[in-house]
XYZ file of C-alpha atoms in Angstrom:
334
model
C 104.319 93.471 94.615
C 104.286 90.574 97.307
C 103.531 90.865 100.879
C 104.581 88.077 103.202
C 104.183 86.850 106.757
C 106.531 84.181 108.341
C 104.960 80.989 109.564
C 107.631 78.198 109.212
C 105.648 75.481 110.971
C 102.120 76.419 109.375
C 100.744 77.051 112.709
C 97.963 79.496 111.341
C 94.948 78.184 109.753
C 94.703 81.126 107.307
C 96.009 84.529 106.535
C 94.192 87.284 104.780
C 95.715 90.675 103.536
C 93.627 93.506 104.980
C 94.210 96.753 103.024
C 91.732 99.268 101.579
C 90.824 98.016 98.081
C 93.394 95.281 98.057
C 92.159 92.467 100.396
C 92.999 88.956 99.440
C 93.736 85.546 100.804
C 97.397 84.698 101.268
C 98.762 81.436 100.173
C 101.225 79.446 102.331
C 104.548 77.959 100.614
C 107.833 77.105 102.083
C 107.275 78.746 105.488
C 105.503 82.016 104.209
C 101.976 83.276 103.678
C 102.278 85.348 100.602
C 99.914 87.595 98.791
C 100.717 88.762 95.273
C 99.296 92.129 94.308
C 100.851 92.668 90.944
C 101.696 96.384 89.996
C 99.566 98.692 92.049
C 98.874 102.302 91.096
C 100.159 103.609 94.504
C 103.421 104.655 96.186
C 102.322 103.538 99.454
C 99.922 100.944 101.000
C 98.647 100.739 104.550
C 97.737 97.072 105.551
C 97.588 94.347 108.154
C 97.305 90.616 108.153
C 93.944 89.089 109.348
C 95.177 85.885 111.051
C 93.017 82.894 111.999
C 94.977 80.463 114.332
C 94.594 76.676 114.494
C 92.171 76.964 117.394
C 90.016 79.271 115.434
C 91.153 82.554 117.303
C 91.379 85.601 115.058
C 93.635 88.584 115.280
C 94.864 91.516 113.270
C 98.731 91.497 112.898
C 101.141 94.022 111.685
C 104.012 92.862 109.457
C 107.034 92.202 111.509
C 109.140 92.719 108.504
C 108.014 96.267 107.960
C 109.410 99.115 110.003
C 107.017 101.754 108.746
C 103.833 102.028 110.873
C 101.023 104.461 110.879
C 98.238 105.297 113.510
C 94.986 105.475 111.770
C 91.289 105.813 112.846
C 90.990 102.143 112.768
C 94.235 101.213 114.648
C 97.949 100.845 113.709
C 98.785 99.489 110.342
C 101.966 98.666 108.556
C 102.996 100.757 105.647
C 104.707 99.608 102.423
C 106.347 102.595 100.590
C 107.629 102.631 97.003
C 111.301 103.780 96.624
C 110.095 107.092 95.022
C 107.743 107.967 97.833
C 108.511 111.285 99.768
C 106.235 113.013 102.355
C 105.568 116.664 101.653
C 108.303 119.188 102.376
C 105.986 121.427 104.515
C 105.934 118.849 107.227
C 109.258 119.944 108.333
C 109.034 123.500 107.398
C 109.016 126.391 110.077
C 105.480 127.553 110.919
C 103.874 130.354 112.784
C 102.859 129.500 116.269
C 99.082 129.426 117.071
C 96.528 128.666 119.751
C 93.479 126.626 119.904
C 90.138 127.499 121.473
C 87.339 125.053 121.973
C 83.799 126.305 120.997
C 80.354 124.968 121.302
C 78.488 126.641 118.493
C 74.648 126.794 117.877
C 73.138 124.114 115.697
C 69.933 122.784 114.277
C 70.916 119.388 115.822
C 70.370 117.945 119.294
C 72.979 119.845 121.166
C 75.704 122.163 119.933
C 78.279 121.814 117.283
C 81.772 121.304 118.643
C 84.545 123.307 116.990
C 88.254 123.847 117.912
C 89.246 127.254 116.416
C 92.910 127.674 115.515
C 94.269 131.190 115.330
C 97.915 132.151 114.235
C 99.831 134.266 116.698
C 99.229 137.824 116.331
C 95.817 137.628 114.610
C 93.397 139.674 116.788
C 89.639 138.808 117.119
C 88.606 142.001 115.135
C 91.426 141.704 112.595
C 89.714 140.550 109.336
C 91.235 137.182 108.059
C 89.979 134.469 105.908
C 88.325 131.359 107.488
C 88.888 127.712 106.715
C 86.303 125.192 107.907
C 87.321 121.722 108.082
C 85.026 118.678 108.551
C 86.585 115.933 110.777
C 88.843 118.762 111.890
C 90.477 117.105 114.827
C 91.268 114.071 112.770
C 92.821 116.156 109.951
C 94.892 117.982 112.471
C 96.018 114.788 114.199
C 96.429 112.502 111.216
C 97.015 114.872 108.372
C 99.041 117.672 110.197
C 96.606 120.269 108.850
C 97.576 122.832 111.456
C 101.182 122.469 110.585
C 100.225 122.828 106.908
C 98.359 126.043 107.778
C 101.392 127.389 110.002
C 104.014 126.566 107.420
C 102.095 128.270 104.632
C 101.513 131.330 106.516
C 104.995 131.486 107.676
C 106.303 131.145 104.091
C 103.818 133.865 102.867
C 102.162 131.585 100.427
C 98.888 132.154 102.231
C 97.799 135.179 104.278
C 97.131 134.711 108.117
C 93.860 132.904 108.323
C 91.753 131.002 111.035
C 90.946 127.313 110.919
C 87.724 125.930 112.411
C 88.365 122.313 113.114
C 84.769 120.910 113.145
C 84.184 117.920 115.315
C 81.448 115.423 115.010
C 79.337 113.291 117.337
C 77.314 111.266 114.852
C 79.541 111.177 111.748
C 77.476 108.847 109.635
C 74.282 110.636 110.100
C 75.718 114.356 110.148
C 77.756 113.875 106.898
C 75.213 111.980 104.845
C 73.575 114.997 103.197
C 71.676 115.731 106.374
C 69.596 118.868 106.081
C 69.879 119.630 109.683
C 73.554 119.370 109.691
C 73.840 121.510 106.659
C 71.733 124.286 108.466
C 73.967 123.778 111.526
C 77.084 124.677 109.573
C 75.307 127.940 108.553
C 74.363 128.730 112.052
C 77.984 128.059 113.243
C 79.301 130.339 110.480
C 76.792 133.024 111.609
C 78.394 132.843 115.076
C 81.957 132.900 113.909
C 81.172 135.931 111.762
C 79.629 137.679 114.838
C 82.670 136.889 117.178
C 85.422 137.305 114.591
C 86.224 139.542 111.756
C 86.016 137.032 108.774
C 87.047 138.183 105.364
C 84.930 136.336 102.834
C 84.955 134.041 100.871
C 84.981 131.143 103.433
C 86.855 127.912 102.496
C 85.501 124.528 103.362
C 87.298 121.110 103.242
C 86.758 117.416 104.074
C 87.365 113.823 103.079
C 85.157 110.915 102.345
C 81.638 111.668 103.766
C 83.232 115.015 104.725
C 84.148 115.633 101.185
C 80.554 115.397 100.141
C 79.386 117.425 102.976
C 82.029 120.193 102.076
C 80.648 120.272 98.500
C 77.081 120.599 99.719
C 77.950 123.275 102.162
C 79.717 125.225 99.519
C 76.679 124.890 97.030
C 74.287 125.993 99.628
C 75.932 128.981 101.448
C 76.664 132.139 99.644
C 79.610 132.874 101.938
C 81.726 129.911 100.612
C 83.935 130.478 97.754
C 86.286 127.480 97.702
C 85.769 123.732 98.389
C 88.297 120.929 98.775
C 86.747 117.466 98.518
C 89.122 114.573 99.113
C 87.907 111.077 98.109
C 84.392 112.360 98.288
C 81.515 109.796 98.752
C 79.482 110.833 95.829
C 77.283 107.843 95.854
C 75.580 106.579 92.619
C 73.285 103.512 92.606
C 74.768 102.491 89.381
C 78.342 102.541 90.545
C 78.144 101.820 94.248
C 75.932 98.706 94.786
C 78.549 97.546 97.434
C 77.712 100.577 99.563
C 73.802 100.272 99.053
C 73.390 98.668 102.572
C 74.638 101.875 104.281
C 71.734 103.397 106.304
C 71.939 106.759 104.510
C 72.859 105.642 101.004
C 69.575 106.721 99.591
C 69.701 110.105 101.035
C 73.261 110.570 99.906
C 72.469 109.364 96.332
C 69.656 111.714 96.025
C 71.799 114.691 97.060
C 74.339 113.650 94.550
C 71.815 113.238 91.849
C 70.347 116.764 92.520
C 73.785 118.350 92.195
C 74.746 116.422 88.973
C 71.288 117.213 87.348
C 71.362 120.950 87.904
C 71.390 122.985 84.740
C 73.708 125.826 85.763
C 75.021 127.822 88.494
C 74.934 131.604 89.248
C 77.721 131.329 91.826
C 80.665 129.569 90.380
C 82.919 128.053 93.107
C 86.607 127.185 93.144
C 86.484 123.334 93.743
C 89.609 121.163 94.210
C 88.950 117.354 94.228
C 91.534 114.550 94.936
C 91.053 110.911 94.776
C 93.175 107.772 94.789
C 94.001 106.081 91.418
C 93.070 102.801 92.722
C 90.044 103.835 95.028
C 86.756 102.316 94.421
C 85.063 105.751 94.360
C 87.305 107.216 91.530
C 84.510 106.980 88.796
C 82.093 108.771 91.313
C 84.559 111.544 91.778
C 85.267 111.815 87.919
C 81.664 111.993 87.164
C 80.977 114.730 89.750
C 83.846 116.708 88.514
C 82.728 116.614 85.009
C 79.170 117.727 85.895
C 80.463 120.536 88.207
C 82.480 121.874 85.236
C 79.606 121.772 83.046
C 77.640 123.769 85.589
C 80.161 126.441 85.387
C 82.423 125.824 88.494
C 86.159 126.126 88.409
C 87.066 122.419 89.160
C 90.573 121.047 89.561
C 90.634 117.170 89.780
C 93.786 115.305 90.822
C 94.242 111.444 90.778
C 96.778 110.587 93.444
C 99.079 107.556 93.785
C 97.497 106.411 97.166
C 94.188 105.238 98.536
C 91.491 106.177 101.096
C 93.403 107.425 104.218
C 94.622 110.478 106.027
C 98.252 110.306 104.773
C 96.873 110.207 101.256
C 94.884 113.423 101.840
C 97.752 115.117 103.739
C 100.092 114.329 100.842
C 97.734 115.752 98.231
C 96.949 119.007 99.824
C 99.615 120.667 97.710
C 99.695 122.033 95.158
C 95.971 122.043 94.583
C 94.619 123.597 97.876
C 97.052 126.475 98.376
C 96.504 127.576 94.685
C 92.829 127.544 95.086
C 92.853 129.472 98.300
C 95.226 132.127 96.861
C 92.651 132.578 94.105
C 89.718 132.629 96.296
C 91.012 134.725 99.146
C 92.131 137.440 96.678
C 88.516 137.780 95.669
C 85.930 139.916 97.434
C 82.251 139.282 97.839
């Protein structure tokens, strides 16, 4: 695979391909800056060109030859897609209408915990229904179409009517780095939701990256949780993640991960789904965590996906793993 940027007069000093896990310096030849990536284990790739001009000015440029563009948490990016890539069918499927209500829930942090609660039409406050808690919830809704996913699966009958708690975050790196205060805060928030709404247990928890780590820790620590989805979880290991070791909260995360992996057994098996990109740098971390969770007695489904570390990848890999686990979990009683 080759990506190119046109520069017939060689007016640019340098061009670097900026893409998760595939950053590389481009070479100029015959009017083009080119970067050869070989055969990648992905069906789509989000990227930009980091350009340095002759006067030293730098900028981040989209690929003018690429018509596919995605809005990410880090700005707009061009998207290369392999010929066999297709978005999930549920994106265009009919879905039940729903409504959002903003809540500020009690926490052990400085201030409240912001949550947008989505409720499908017709589900009353005292009608018992499952609850899905989503870390980085507003981002999941905006960039991974989580509410459309929920609405479509309720409409089709694949899942029962359920509420979705889109958990916001004010200090993401601190909160989602195995923070004991944040983990207690989720418990307090769930207490309040159970008081205000009829929640039919078990609760399901999901998240990606640091949110994937946090979702697993919440699930392991709260008896009300029965299912966890961790996408590209940040399960840092000092032996595997030296490139992440300068992160302020690396030590705290590594200690929490080690405690999970070194446990001897569990008396409360969870239904755990895990997805990670085939070419992601944290694939080895996720493989190791999945193996240890299975050893402990948890029901673990791990899927390697043909994408990298981004919301579209997480959107595209919700199915079939998450509906199946929720069907199983929500058919149980605790």
